[in-house]
CSV table of C-alpha atoms and ligand atoms in Angstrom, one decimal:
chain,number,residue,atom,x,y,z
A,238,MET,CA,85.1,209.3,124.5
A,239,ILE,CA,84.2,205.9,123.1
A,240,SER,CA,81.6,205.7,120.3
A,241,ILE,CA,80.3,202.6,118.7
A,242,ALA,CA,79.0,202.3,115.1
A,243,LEU,CA,78.1,199.8,112.5
A,244,LEU,CA,81.0,198.7,110.3
A,245,ALA,CA,78.4,199.2,107.5
A,246,ASP,CA,78.7,202.9,108.1
A,247,HIS,CA,82.6,202.7,108.0
A,248,PRO,CA,83.4,200.1,105.3
A,249,THR,CA,86.9,201.4,104.8
A,250,ALA,CA,87.8,200.2,108.3
A,251,ALA,CA,87.8,196.6,107.0
A,252,SER,CA,91.4,196.8,105.7
A,253,THR,CA,92.6,197.9,109.2
A,254,LEU,CA,90.6,195.2,110.9
A,255,ALA,CA,92.2,192.6,108.5
A,256,GLN,CA,95.7,193.8,109.5
A,257,TRP,CA,94.8,193.7,113.2
A,258,PHE,CA,93.3,190.2,113.0
A,259,ARG,CA,96.1,188.7,111.0
A,260,ALA,CA,98.7,190.1,113.4
A,261,GLN,CA,96.7,188.9,116.5
A,262,TRP,CA,95.8,185.4,115.1
A,263,PRO,CA,98.6,184.5,112.6
A,264,ASP,CA,97.9,180.7,112.6
A,265,TYR,CA,94.2,181.1,112.0
A,266,TYR,CA,94.8,183.5,109.0
A,267,ALA,CA,97.9,181.8,107.7
A,268,GLY,CA,97.9,181.6,103.9
A,269,ARG,CA,95.2,184.3,103.4
A,270,THR,CA,95.8,187.7,101.9
A,271,LEU,CA,94.8,190.9,103.6
A,272,ALA,CA,92.3,191.4,100.8
A,273,GLU,CA,90.7,188.0,101.5
A,274,ILE,CA,90.5,188.7,105.2
A,275,ALA,CA,89.0,192.2,104.5
A,276,GLY,CA,86.4,190.4,102.4
A,277,ASP,CA,85.3,188.5,105.5
A,278,PHE,CA,84.7,191.8,107.2
A,279,HIS,CA,82.8,193.3,104.3
A,280,ALA,CA,80.4,190.3,104.6
A,281,GLU,CA,79.8,191.4,108.2
A,282,ALA,CA,79.2,195.1,107.2
A,283,ARG,CA,75.4,194.8,107.5
A,284,ARG,CA,72.6,196.8,109.2
A,285,GLY,CA,70.3,194.0,110.3
A,286,GLY,CA,70.1,190.2,110.6
A,287,LEU,CA,73.3,188.2,111.4
A,288,PRO,CA,76.2,188.7,111.2
A,289,VAL,CA,76.5,192.4,112.1
A,290,ARG,CA,79.9,193.8,113.0
A,291,LEU,CA,80.4,196.9,115.2
A,292,VAL,CA,83.4,199.2,115.4
A,293,ALA,CA,84.6,201.4,118.2
A,294,PHE,CA,86.1,204.9,117.8
A,295,VAL,CA,88.1,207.0,120.2
A,296,ALA,CA,88.8,210.6,119.3
A,297,GLY,CA,87.7,209.7,115.7
A,298,ALA,CA,90.2,206.8,115.3
A,299,LEU,CA,89.3,203.2,114.9
A,300,ALA,CA,89.8,201.5,118.3
A,301,GLY,CA,88.2,198.1,118.3
A,302,THR,CA,85.5,195.7,117.0
A,303,ILE,CA,83.0,192.9,117.8
A,304,VAL,CA,80.5,190.9,115.8
A,305,LEU,CA,77.1,189.6,116.6
A,306,ARG,CA,76.8,186.4,114.5
A,307,GLU,CA,74.8,183.2,114.2
A,308,GLN,CA,76.9,181.2,116.6
A,309,ALA,CA,79.4,181.8,119.4
A,310,LEU,CA,81.3,178.8,118.1
A,311,THR,CA,80.6,177.1,114.8
A,312,ALA,CA,81.1,173.6,116.2
A,313,PHE,CA,78.4,174.3,118.9
A,314,PRO,CA,75.3,175.6,117.1
A,315,ALA,CA,73.2,175.7,120.3
A,316,PHE,CA,75.0,178.7,121.5
A,317,SER,CA,73.1,181.2,119.2
A,318,PRO,CA,73.3,184.0,118.5
A,319,GLY,CA,76.9,184.7,119.6
A,320,LEU,CA,79.3,187.5,120.1
A,321,GLY,CA,82.8,187.0,118.7
A,322,GLY,CA,85.7,188.6,116.8
A,323,LEU,CA,86.3,191.0,119.7
A,324,PHE,CA,89.5,192.9,119.4
A,325,VAL,CA,91.0,196.1,120.8
A,326,PRO,CA,94.6,197.1,119.8
A,327,GLU,CA,97.1,196.6,122.5
A,328,PRO,CA,97.9,200.3,123.2
A,329,LEU,CA,94.2,201.1,123.7
A,330,ARG,CA,93.4,198.2,126.1
A,331,ARG,CA,92.2,198.5,129.7
A,332,ARG,CA,90.2,201.7,129.2
A,333,GLY,CA,86.8,200.2,128.7
A,334,ILE,CA,86.6,199.9,124.9
A,335,GLY,CA,86.1,196.1,125.1
A,336,THR,CA,83.4,196.5,127.7
A,337,ALA,CA,81.6,199.2,125.5
A,338,LEU,CA,81.7,196.9,122.5
A,339,ILE,CA,80.2,193.9,124.5
A,340,ARG,CA,77.5,196.2,125.8
A,341,ALA,CA,76.6,197.6,122.4
A,342,ALA,CA,76.6,194.1,120.7
A,343,THR,CA,74.4,192.8,123.6
A,344,SER,CA,71.9,195.7,123.0
A,345,LEU,CA,71.9,194.9,119.3
A,346,ALA,CA,71.0,191.2,120.1
A,347,ARG,CA,68.2,192.5,122.4
A,348,ASP,CA,66.9,194.9,119.7
A,349,GLN,CA,66.8,192.0,117.3
A,350,GLY,CA,64.5,190.1,119.7
A,351,HIS,CA,66.8,187.3,120.8
A,352,ALA,CA,66.1,185.8,124.2
A,353,ALA,CA,69.8,185.3,125.0
A,354,VAL,CA,73.2,185.8,123.6
A,355,TYR,CA,76.3,183.6,124.0
A,356,THR,CA,80.1,184.0,123.7
A,357,ALA,CA,83.0,181.7,124.0
A,358,THR,CA,86.3,182.9,125.4
A,359,ALA,CA,89.6,182.0,126.8
A,360,THR,CA,90.7,185.5,127.5
A,361,ALA,CA,87.8,187.8,128.5
A,362,ARG,CA,86.2,186.0,131.4
A,363,GLY,CA,86.8,188.9,133.8
A,364,LEU,CA,85.1,191.4,131.5
A,365,LEU,CA,82.0,189.1,131.1
A,366,GLU,CA,81.7,188.3,134.8
A,367,GLN,CA,81.8,192.1,135.5
A,368,GLN,CA,78.9,192.5,133.1
A,369,SER,CA,76.8,189.8,134.8
A,370,TRP,CA,77.3,187.2,132.1
A,371,GLU,CA,76.7,183.6,133.3
A,372,LEU,CA,79.2,180.8,132.8
A,373,VAL,CA,77.1,177.9,131.3
A,374,GLN,CA,79.7,175.4,130.1
A,375,THR,CA,83.4,174.9,129.2
A,376,VAL,CA,84.2,173.1,126.0
A,377,GLN,CA,87.4,171.9,124.3
A,378,HIS,CA,88.0,173.7,121.0
A,379,GLY,CA,91.2,172.6,119.3
A,380,ASP,CA,94.0,173.1,121.7
A,381,GLU,CA,92.0,175.6,123.8
A,382,ARG,CA,89.6,175.1,126.7
A,383,LEU,CA,86.9,177.8,126.2
A,384,ALA,CA,84.3,179.1,128.6
A,385,ILE,CA,80.8,179.6,127.2
A,386,PHE,CA,79.0,182.5,128.7
A,387,ARG,CA,75.3,183.5,128.3
A,388,ARG,CA,73.5,186.8,128.9
A,389,MET,CA,69.7,186.5,129.1
A,390,LEU,CA,68.0,189.3,127.3
A,391,LYS,CA,64.3,188.7,128.3
A,392,SER,CA,62.8,187.8,131.6
B,42,COA,C1,89.9,191.1,125.4
B,42,COA,C2,90.0,192.5,124.9
B,42,COA,C3,89.0,192.8,123.7
B,42,COA,C4,89.6,193.5,126.0
B,42,COA,O1,89.6,194.8,125.5
B,42,COA,P1,89.8,196.1,126.5
B,42,COA,O2,89.4,197.3,125.7
B,42,COA,O3,91.1,196.0,127.1
B,42,COA,O4,88.6,195.8,127.6
B,42,COA,P2,88.3,196.7,128.8
B,42,COA,O5,89.2,197.9,128.9
B,42,COA,O6,86.8,197.0,128.8
B,42,COA,O7,88.5,195.7,130.0
B,42,COA,C5,89.8,195.1,130.2
B,42,COA,C6,90.2,195.2,131.6
B,42,COA,O8,90.5,196.5,131.9
B,42,COA,C7,89.7,196.9,133.0
B,42,COA,N1,89.4,198.3,132.8
B,42,COA,C8,88.3,198.8,132.1
B,42,COA,N2,88.3,200.2,132.1
B,42,COA,C9,89.4,200.5,132.7
B,42,COA,C10,90.0,201.8,133.1
B,42,COA,N3,89.4,202.9,132.7
B,42,COA,N4,91.1,201.7,133.8
B,42,COA,C11,91.7,200.6,134.2
B,42,COA,N5,91.2,199.4,133.9
B,42,COA,C12,90.1,199.4,133.2
B,42,COA,C13,88.5,196.0,133.0
B,42,COA,O9,87.9,195.9,134.3
B,42,COA,C14,89.1,194.7,132.6
B,42,COA,O10,89.8,194.1,133.7
B,42,COA,P3,90.0,192.5,133.8
B,42,COA,O11,91.0,192.2,132.7
B,42,COA,O12,90.5,192.3,135.1
B,42,COA,O13,88.7,191.9,133.5
B,42,COA,C15,91.5,192.9,124.4
B,42,COA,O14,92.3,192.6,125.5
B,42,COA,C16,91.9,192.2,123.2
B,42,COA,O15,91.6,192.6,122.1
B,42,COA,N6,92.6,191.0,123.4
B,42,COA,C17,93.2,190.3,122.2
B,42,COA,C18,92.1,189.6,121.5
B,42,COA,C19,91.2,188.8,122.4
B,42,COA,O16,91.6,188.1,123.3
B,42,COA,N7,89.9,188.9,122.1
B,42,COA,C20,88.8,188.2,122.9
B,42,COA,C21,88.5,186.9,122.3
B,42,COA,S1,87.1,186.3,123.2
């Protein structure tokens, strides 16, 4: 069973998240120590406001993460608030953990009173389309072409 919690309630997870993210995105994190990267996660270990990072557990073991933050992409402040930093370890993929994290972070955005939430992705289009997210734009971001998706939260 998948359960979702606030990183604020599991602060020791930050060091594992740092290892996962540095292995997944080595260019982005090049030159930074694991302690520095873990510090980024500690800054997201909050219970309200933005950013707020969530963590997933399966059978009591850390199994993924997502953050609700000010912007989906720093260079595009209109897409606010945004979901990002979504990661599930490779052996645990394709069993619904990413979907559960997106749902939980979307609910958090709704509970915070936001009218809509955005995310930018090159890899998770299928997941978002299955959850009725709407493609609003594609943007060039460095070497990548990213799709910006929106989920309306109020009618
Ligand atoms: C993107 C990512 C978070 C998805 O996590 P995940 O836990 O595998 O996500 P889900 O299991 O909810 O969905 C993944 C796929 O498995 C399918 N799936 C979900 N539950 C399933 C199940 N029980 N059995 C089989 N397939 C299933 C989903 O339909 C989805 O299919 P799709 O790829 O055709 O869209 C993960 O692949 C990852 O961490 N990738 C590397 C980092 C990354 O790209 N992050 C996203 C940046 S925006």
